[in-house]
mmCIF file of C-alpha atoms and ligand atoms in Angstrom:
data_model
loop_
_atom_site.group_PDB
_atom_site.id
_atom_site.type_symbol
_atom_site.label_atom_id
_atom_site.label_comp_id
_atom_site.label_asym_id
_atom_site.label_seq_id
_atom_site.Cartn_x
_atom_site.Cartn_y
_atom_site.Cartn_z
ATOM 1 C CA UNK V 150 -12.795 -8.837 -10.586
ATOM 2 C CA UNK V 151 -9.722 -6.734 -10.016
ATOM 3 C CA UNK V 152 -9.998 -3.475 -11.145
ATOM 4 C CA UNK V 153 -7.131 -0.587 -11.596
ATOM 5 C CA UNK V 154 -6.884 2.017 -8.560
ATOM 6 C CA UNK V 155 -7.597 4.951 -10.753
ATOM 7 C CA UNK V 156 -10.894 5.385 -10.366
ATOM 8 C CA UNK V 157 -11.486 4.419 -6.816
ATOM 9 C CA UNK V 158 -8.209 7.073 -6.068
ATOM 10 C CA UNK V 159 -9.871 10.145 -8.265
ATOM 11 C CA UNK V 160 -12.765 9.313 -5.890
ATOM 12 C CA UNK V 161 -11.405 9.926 -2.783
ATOM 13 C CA UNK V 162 -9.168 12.692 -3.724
ATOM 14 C CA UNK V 163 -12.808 14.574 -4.663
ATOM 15 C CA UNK V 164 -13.837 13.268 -1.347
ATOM 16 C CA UNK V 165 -11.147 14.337 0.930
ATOM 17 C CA UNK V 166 -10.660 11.065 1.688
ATOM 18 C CA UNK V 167 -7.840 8.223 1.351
ATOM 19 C CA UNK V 168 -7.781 4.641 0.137
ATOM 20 C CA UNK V 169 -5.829 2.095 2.362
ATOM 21 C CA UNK V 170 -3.251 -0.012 0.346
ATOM 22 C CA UNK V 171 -2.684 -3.002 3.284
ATOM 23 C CA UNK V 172 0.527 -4.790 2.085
ATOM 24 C CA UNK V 173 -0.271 -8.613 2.024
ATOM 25 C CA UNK V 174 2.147 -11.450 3.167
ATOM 26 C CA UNK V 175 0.194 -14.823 2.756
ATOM 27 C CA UNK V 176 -2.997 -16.167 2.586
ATOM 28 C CA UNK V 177 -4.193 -15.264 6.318
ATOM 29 C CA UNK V 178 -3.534 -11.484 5.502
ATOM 30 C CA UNK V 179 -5.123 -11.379 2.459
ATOM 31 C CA UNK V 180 -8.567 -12.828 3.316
ATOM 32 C CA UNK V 181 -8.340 -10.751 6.962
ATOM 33 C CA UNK V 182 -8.114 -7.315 4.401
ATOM 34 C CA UNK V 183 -11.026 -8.517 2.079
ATOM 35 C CA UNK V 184 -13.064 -9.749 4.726
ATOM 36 C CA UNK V 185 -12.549 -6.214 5.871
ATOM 37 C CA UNK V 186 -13.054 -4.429 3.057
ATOM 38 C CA UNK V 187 -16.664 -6.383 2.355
ATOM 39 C CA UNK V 188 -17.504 -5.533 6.045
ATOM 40 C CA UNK V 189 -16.315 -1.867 5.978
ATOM 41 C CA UNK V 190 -17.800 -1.240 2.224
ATOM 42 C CA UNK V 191 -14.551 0.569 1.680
ATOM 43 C CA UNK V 192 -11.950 0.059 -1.551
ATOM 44 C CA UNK V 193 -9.492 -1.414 -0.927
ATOM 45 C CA UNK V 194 -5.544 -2.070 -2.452
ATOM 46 C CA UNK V 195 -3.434 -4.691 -1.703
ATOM 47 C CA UNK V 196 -0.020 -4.216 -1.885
ATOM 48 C CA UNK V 197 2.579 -6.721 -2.425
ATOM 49 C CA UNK V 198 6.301 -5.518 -2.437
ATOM 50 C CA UNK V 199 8.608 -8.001 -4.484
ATOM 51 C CA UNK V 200 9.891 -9.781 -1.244
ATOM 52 C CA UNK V 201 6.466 -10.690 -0.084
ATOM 53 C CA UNK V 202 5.532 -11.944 -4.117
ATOM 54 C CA UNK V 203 8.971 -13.428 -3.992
ATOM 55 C CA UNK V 204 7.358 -15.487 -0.545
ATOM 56 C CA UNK V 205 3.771 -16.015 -1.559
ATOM 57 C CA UNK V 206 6.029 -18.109 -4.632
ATOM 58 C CA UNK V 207 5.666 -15.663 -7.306
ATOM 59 C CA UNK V 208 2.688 -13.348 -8.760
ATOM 60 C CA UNK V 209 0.867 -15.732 -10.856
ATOM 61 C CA UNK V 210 0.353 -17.969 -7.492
ATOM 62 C CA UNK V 211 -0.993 -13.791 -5.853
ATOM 63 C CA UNK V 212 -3.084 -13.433 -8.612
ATOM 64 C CA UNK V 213 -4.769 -16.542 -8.576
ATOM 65 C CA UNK V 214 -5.068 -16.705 -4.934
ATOM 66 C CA UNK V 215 -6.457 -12.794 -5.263
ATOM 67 C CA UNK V 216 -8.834 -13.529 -8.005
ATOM 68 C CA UNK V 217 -10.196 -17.434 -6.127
ATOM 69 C CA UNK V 218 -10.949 -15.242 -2.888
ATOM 70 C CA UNK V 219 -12.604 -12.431 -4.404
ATOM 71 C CA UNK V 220 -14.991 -15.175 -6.433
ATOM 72 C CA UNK V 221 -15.284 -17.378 -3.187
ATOM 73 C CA UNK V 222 -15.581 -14.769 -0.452
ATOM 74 C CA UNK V 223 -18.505 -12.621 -3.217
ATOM 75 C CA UNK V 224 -16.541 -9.342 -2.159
ATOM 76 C CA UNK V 225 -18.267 -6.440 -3.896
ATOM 77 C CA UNK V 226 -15.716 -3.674 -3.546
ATOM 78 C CA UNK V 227 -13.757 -2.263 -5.810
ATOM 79 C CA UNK V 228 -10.440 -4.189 -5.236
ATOM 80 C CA UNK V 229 -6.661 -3.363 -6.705
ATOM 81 C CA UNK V 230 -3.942 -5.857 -7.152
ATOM 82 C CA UNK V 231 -0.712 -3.337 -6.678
ATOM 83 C CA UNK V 232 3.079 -3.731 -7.055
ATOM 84 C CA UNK V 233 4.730 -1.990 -3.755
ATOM 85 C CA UNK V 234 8.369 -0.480 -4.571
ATOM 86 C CA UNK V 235 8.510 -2.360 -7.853
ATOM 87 C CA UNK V 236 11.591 -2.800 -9.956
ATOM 88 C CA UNK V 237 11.395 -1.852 -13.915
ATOM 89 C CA UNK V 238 11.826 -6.123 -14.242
ATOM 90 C CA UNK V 239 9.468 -6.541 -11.375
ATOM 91 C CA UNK V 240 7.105 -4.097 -13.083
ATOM 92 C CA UNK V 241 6.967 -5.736 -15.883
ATOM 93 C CA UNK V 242 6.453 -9.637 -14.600
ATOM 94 C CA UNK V 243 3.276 -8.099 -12.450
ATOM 95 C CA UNK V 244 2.126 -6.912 -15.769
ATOM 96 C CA UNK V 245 2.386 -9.765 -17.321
ATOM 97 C CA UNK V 246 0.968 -12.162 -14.356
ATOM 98 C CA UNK V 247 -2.271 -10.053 -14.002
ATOM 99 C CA UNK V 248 -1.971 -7.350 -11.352
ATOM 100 C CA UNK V 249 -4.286 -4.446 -11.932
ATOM 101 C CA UNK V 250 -2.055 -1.466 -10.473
ATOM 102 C CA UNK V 251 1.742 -1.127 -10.400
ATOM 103 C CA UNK V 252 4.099 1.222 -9.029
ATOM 104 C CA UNK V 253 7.345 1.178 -10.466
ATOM 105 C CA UNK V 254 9.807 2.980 -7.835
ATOM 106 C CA UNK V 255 12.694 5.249 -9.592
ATOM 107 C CA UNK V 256 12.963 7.564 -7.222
ATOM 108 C CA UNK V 257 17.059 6.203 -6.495
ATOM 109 C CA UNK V 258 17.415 7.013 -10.201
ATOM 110 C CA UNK V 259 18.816 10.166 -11.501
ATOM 111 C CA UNK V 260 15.514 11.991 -12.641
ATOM 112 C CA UNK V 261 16.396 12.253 -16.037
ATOM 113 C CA UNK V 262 16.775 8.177 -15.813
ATOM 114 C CA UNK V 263 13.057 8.195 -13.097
ATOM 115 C CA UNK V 264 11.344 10.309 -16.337
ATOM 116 C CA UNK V 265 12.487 7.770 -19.045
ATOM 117 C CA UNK V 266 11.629 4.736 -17.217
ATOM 118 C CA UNK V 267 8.780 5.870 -15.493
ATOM 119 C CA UNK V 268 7.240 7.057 -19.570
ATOM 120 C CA UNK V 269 8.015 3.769 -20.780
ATOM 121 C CA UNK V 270 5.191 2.006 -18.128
ATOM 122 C CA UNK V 271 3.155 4.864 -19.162
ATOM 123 C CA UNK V 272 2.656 3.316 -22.067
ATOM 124 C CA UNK V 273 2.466 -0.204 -21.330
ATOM 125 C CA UNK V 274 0.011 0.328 -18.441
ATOM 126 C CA UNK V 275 -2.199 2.885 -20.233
ATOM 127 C CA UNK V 276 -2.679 0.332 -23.244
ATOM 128 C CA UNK V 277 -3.361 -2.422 -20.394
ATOM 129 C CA UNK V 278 -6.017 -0.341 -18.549
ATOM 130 C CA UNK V 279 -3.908 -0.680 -15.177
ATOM 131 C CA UNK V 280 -2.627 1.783 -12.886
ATOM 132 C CA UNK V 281 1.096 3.360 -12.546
ATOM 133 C CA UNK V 282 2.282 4.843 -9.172
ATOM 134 C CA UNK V 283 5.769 6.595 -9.742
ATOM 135 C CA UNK V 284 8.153 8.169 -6.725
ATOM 136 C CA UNK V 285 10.089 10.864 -6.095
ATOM 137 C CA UNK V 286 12.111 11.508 -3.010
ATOM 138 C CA UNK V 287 13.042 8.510 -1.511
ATOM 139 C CA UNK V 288 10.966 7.442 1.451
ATOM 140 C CA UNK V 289 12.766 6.639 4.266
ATOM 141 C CA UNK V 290 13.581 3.684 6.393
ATOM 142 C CA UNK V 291 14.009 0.188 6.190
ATOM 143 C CA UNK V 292 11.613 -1.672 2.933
ATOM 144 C CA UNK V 293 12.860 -5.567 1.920
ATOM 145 C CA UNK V 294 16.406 -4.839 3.762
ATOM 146 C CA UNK V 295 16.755 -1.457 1.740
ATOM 147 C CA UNK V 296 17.150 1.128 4.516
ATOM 148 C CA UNK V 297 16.656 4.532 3.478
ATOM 149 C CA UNK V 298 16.752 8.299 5.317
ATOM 150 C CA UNK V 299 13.347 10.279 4.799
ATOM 151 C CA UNK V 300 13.520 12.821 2.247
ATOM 152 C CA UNK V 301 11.277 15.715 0.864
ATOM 153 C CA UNK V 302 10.983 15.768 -2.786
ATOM 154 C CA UNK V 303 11.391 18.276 -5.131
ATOM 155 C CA UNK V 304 7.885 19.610 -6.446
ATOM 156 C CA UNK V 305 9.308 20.377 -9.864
ATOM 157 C CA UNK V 306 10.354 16.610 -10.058
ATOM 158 C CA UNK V 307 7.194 15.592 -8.942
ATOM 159 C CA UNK V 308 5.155 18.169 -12.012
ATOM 160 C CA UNK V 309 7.298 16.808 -14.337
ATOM 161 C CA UNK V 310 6.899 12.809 -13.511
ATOM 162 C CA UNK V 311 2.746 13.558 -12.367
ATOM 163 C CA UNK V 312 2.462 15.241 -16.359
ATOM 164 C CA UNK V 313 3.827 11.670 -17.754
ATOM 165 C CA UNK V 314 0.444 10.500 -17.286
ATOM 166 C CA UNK V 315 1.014 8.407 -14.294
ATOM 167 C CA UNK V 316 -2.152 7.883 -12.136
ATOM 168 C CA UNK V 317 -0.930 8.662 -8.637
ATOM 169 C CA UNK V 318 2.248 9.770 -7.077
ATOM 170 C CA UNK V 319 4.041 8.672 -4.281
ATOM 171 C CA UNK V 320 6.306 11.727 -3.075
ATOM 172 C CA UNK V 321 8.594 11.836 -0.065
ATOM 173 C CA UNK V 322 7.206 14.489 3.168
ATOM 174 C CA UNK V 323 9.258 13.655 5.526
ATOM 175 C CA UNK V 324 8.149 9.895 6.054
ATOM 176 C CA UNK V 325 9.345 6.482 6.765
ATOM 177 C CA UNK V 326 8.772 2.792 6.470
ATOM 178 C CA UNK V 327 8.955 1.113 9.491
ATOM 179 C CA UNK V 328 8.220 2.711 13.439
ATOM 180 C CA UNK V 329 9.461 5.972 13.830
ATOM 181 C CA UNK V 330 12.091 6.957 15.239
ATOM 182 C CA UNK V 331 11.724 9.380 18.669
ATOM 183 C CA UNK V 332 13.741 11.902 17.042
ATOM 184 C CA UNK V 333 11.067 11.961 14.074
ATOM 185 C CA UNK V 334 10.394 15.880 12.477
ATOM 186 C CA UNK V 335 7.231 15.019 11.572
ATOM 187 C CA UNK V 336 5.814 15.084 7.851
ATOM 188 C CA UNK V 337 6.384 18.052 5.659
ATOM 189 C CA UNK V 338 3.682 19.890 5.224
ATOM 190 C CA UNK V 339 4.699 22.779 3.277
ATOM 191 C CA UNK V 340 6.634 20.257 0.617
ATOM 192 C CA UNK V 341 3.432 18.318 0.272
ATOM 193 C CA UNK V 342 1.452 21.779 -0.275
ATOM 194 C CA UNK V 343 3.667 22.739 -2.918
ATOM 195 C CA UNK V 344 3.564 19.463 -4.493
ATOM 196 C CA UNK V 345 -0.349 19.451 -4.700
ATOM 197 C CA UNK V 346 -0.559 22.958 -5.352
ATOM 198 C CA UNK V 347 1.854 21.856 -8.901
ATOM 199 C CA UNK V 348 0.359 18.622 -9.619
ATOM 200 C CA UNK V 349 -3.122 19.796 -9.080
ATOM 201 C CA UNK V 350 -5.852 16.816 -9.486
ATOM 202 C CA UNK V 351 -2.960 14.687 -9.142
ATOM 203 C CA UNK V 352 -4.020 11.426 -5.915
ATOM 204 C CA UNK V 353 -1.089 11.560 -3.330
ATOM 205 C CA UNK V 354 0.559 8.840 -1.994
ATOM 206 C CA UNK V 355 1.612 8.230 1.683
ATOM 207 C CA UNK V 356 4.119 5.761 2.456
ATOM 208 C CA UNK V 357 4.588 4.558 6.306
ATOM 209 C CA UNK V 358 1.500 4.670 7.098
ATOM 210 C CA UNK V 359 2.212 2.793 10.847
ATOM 211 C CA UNK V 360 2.420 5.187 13.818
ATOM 212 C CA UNK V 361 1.586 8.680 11.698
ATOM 213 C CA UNK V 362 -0.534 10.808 14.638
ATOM 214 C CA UNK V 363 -4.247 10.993 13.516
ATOM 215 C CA UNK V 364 -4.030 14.315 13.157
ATOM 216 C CA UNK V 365 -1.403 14.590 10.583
ATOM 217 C CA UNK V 366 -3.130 11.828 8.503
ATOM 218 C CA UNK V 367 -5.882 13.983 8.388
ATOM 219 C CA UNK V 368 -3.915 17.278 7.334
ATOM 220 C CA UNK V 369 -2.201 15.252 4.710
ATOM 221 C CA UNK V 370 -5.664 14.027 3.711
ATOM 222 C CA UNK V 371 -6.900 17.627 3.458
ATOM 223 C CA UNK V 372 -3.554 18.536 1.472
ATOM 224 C CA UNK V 373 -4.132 16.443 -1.442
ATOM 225 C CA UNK V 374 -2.991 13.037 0.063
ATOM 226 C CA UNK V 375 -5.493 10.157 -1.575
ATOM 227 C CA UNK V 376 -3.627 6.797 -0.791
ATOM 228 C CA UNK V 377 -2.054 5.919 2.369
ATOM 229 C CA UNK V 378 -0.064 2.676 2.451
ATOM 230 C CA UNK V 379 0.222 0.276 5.834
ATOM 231 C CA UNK V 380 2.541 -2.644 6.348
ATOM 232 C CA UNK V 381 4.176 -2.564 9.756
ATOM 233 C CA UNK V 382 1.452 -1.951 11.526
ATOM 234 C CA UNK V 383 -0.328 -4.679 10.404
ATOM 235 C CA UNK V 384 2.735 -6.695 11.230
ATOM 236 C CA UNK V 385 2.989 -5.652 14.461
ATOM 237 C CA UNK V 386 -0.716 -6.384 15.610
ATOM 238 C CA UNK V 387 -0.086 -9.586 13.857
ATOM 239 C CA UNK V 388 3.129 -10.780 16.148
ATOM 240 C CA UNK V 389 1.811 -9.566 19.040
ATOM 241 C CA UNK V 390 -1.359 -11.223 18.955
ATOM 242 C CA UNK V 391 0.317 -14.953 17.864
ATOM 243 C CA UNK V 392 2.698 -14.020 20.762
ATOM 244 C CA UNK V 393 -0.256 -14.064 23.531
ATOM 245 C CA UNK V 394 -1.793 -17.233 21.867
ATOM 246 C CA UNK V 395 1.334 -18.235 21.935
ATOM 247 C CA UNK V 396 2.384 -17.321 25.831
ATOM 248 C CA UNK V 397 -1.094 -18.339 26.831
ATOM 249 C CA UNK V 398 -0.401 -21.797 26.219
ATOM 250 C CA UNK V 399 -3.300 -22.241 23.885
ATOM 251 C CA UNK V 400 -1.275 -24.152 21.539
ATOM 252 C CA UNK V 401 -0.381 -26.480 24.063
ATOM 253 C CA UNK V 402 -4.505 -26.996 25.001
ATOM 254 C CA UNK V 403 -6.845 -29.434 22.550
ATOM 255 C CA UNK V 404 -5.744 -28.955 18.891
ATOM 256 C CA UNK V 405 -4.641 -25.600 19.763
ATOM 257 C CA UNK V 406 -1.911 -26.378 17.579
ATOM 258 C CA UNK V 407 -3.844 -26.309 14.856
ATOM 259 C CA UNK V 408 -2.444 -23.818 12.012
ATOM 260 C CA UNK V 409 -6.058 -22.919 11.325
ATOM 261 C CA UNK V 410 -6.466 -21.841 15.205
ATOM 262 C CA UNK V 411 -2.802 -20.904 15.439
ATOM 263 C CA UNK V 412 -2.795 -18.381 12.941
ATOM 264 C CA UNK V 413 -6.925 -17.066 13.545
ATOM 265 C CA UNK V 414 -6.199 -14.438 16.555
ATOM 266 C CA UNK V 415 -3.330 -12.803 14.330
ATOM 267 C CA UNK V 416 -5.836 -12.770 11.393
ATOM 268 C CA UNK V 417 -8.277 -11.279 13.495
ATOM 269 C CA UNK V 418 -5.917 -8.542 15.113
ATOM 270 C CA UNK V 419 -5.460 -7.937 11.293
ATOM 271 C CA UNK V 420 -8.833 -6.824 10.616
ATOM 272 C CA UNK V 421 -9.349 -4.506 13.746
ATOM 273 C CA UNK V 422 -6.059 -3.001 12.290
ATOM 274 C CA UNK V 423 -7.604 -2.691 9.096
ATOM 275 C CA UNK V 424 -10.724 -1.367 10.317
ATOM 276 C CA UNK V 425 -9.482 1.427 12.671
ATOM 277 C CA UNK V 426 -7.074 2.659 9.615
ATOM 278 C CA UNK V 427 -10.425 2.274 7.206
ATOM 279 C CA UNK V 428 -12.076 4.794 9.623
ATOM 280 C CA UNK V 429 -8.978 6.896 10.109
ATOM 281 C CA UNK V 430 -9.202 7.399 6.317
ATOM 282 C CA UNK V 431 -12.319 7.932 5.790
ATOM 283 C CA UNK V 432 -12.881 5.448 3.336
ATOM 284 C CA UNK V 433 -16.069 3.335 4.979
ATOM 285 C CA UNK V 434 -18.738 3.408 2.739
ATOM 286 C CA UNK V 435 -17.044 4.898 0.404
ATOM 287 C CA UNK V 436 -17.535 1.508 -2.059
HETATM 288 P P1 13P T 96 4.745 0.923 6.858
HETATM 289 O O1 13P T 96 5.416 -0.419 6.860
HETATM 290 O O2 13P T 96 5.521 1.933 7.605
HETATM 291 O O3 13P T 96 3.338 0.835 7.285
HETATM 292 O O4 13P T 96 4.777 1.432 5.341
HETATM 293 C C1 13P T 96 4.168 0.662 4.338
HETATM 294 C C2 13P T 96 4.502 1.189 3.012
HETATM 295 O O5 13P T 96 4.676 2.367 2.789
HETATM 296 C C3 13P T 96 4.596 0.219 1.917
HETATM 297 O O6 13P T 96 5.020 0.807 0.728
#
């Protein structure tokens, strides 16, 4: 059964450690994480942004393609259904389809406009036992054709949306969707200090999690950071390994055409992905 990303996020911020949210595009991606998440005994979230739902033909096709796999494939560990980015309308379709966790995205709001929309899904969400991400400080780079420059949030903002009652926040450091670019600063660490240091119990969120140094994951880890969300990466590994099946020939060889066979070594680059960020994070065993 799904289950809201509350719990398994006040967890790891105890723990000093971080939950993965793994952005799902299809079917393929979404057993490869579970499968994963089983093996690893970690939580897990999946994350689907309103593109991918958009692709996958909608949420109520998500959900019940979440909910089959979790019965079929007997996974154990605590698993959240979550909105990436979501629109106030998107927010409230997921709600309605059966997601366990949204996060409704203001943050290119005025804040005064962010702290009355973002209260609203308070409400909603709280009588729904689900889970509410909110942002502040736009994160930066390129997300479902929306390109954006990395910003560091304001920690006031961020006290003043965390006290709505939201369960975790998503603040800007410094950090972008997508690779990085060579000229990247780095993450903020003194902006993410101050931000835990006002919101105090408060789970962190880290967007673009592809191609952050270890080390850095770990300080943000250590500075209050609780969630750390992975797309591109995944993406990436996925492509590249297709491409070599691809280059190989092995479509071309028996029924290497196959979609089933096709598709497997892009699944399976999926998992090691999945894996090496689960142990990055510190989240194996945690389930
Ligand atoms: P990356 O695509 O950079 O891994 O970021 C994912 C993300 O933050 C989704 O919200």
């Amino acid at each position: 059964m799904l289950v809201s990303a509350k719990e398994m996020l006040q967890k790891a911020k105890a723990g000093h450690y971080a939950v993965g949210q793994f952005n799902i595009n299809n079917l393929e991606w979404t057993k490869a994480i579970l499968l994963t998440a089983e093996e690893c005994k970690s939580p897990v979230i999946l994350g689907v942004s309103e593109g991918a739902g958009k692709y996958m033909a909608g949420y109520k096709t998500v959900v019940g393609m979440v909910n089959g796999m979790l019965e079929e494939l007997k996974i154990t560990v605590p698993v959240a259904l979550h909105l990436d980015h979501g629109s106030y309308e998107g927010c409230m379709k997921c709600i309605e389809a059966g997601f366990s966790s949204i996060m409704f995205d203001g943050s290119h709001f005025p804040i005064e406009e962010n702290v009355a929309k973002t209260k609203e899904l308070v409400a909603i969400v709280n009588e729904k036992g689900m889970s509410l991400e909110a942002e502040v400080g736009a994160i930066g780079g390129e997300e479902d054709g929306v390109v954006g420059k990395g910003e560091c949030a304001d920690p006031e903002e961020c006290k003043r949306i965390a006290d709505l009652g939201i369960d975790f926040l998503a603040a800007g450091i410094g950090n972008i969707h997508g690779k990085y670019p060579e000229n990247w600063e780095g993450l903020s660490f003194e902006t993410l200090d101050a931000i835990q240091k006002l919101t105090g119990d408060m789970p962190l969120v880290l967007h673009g999690g592809t191609g952050i140094p270890a080390d850095m994951i770990k300080k943000a880890i250590s500075l209050g950071v609780a969630k750390i969300n992975v797309n591109t990466e995944c993406q990436l590994s996925f492509a590249a390994a297709t491409r070599k099946y691809v280059e190989e020939g092995k479509d071309l060889e028996g029924k290497g055409f196959d979609p089933r066979k096709l598709l497997k070594p892009g699944a399976e680059a999926i998992m090691a992905t999945v894996k090496e960020k689960m142990e990055l994070f510190g989240s194996v065993g945690k389930a």
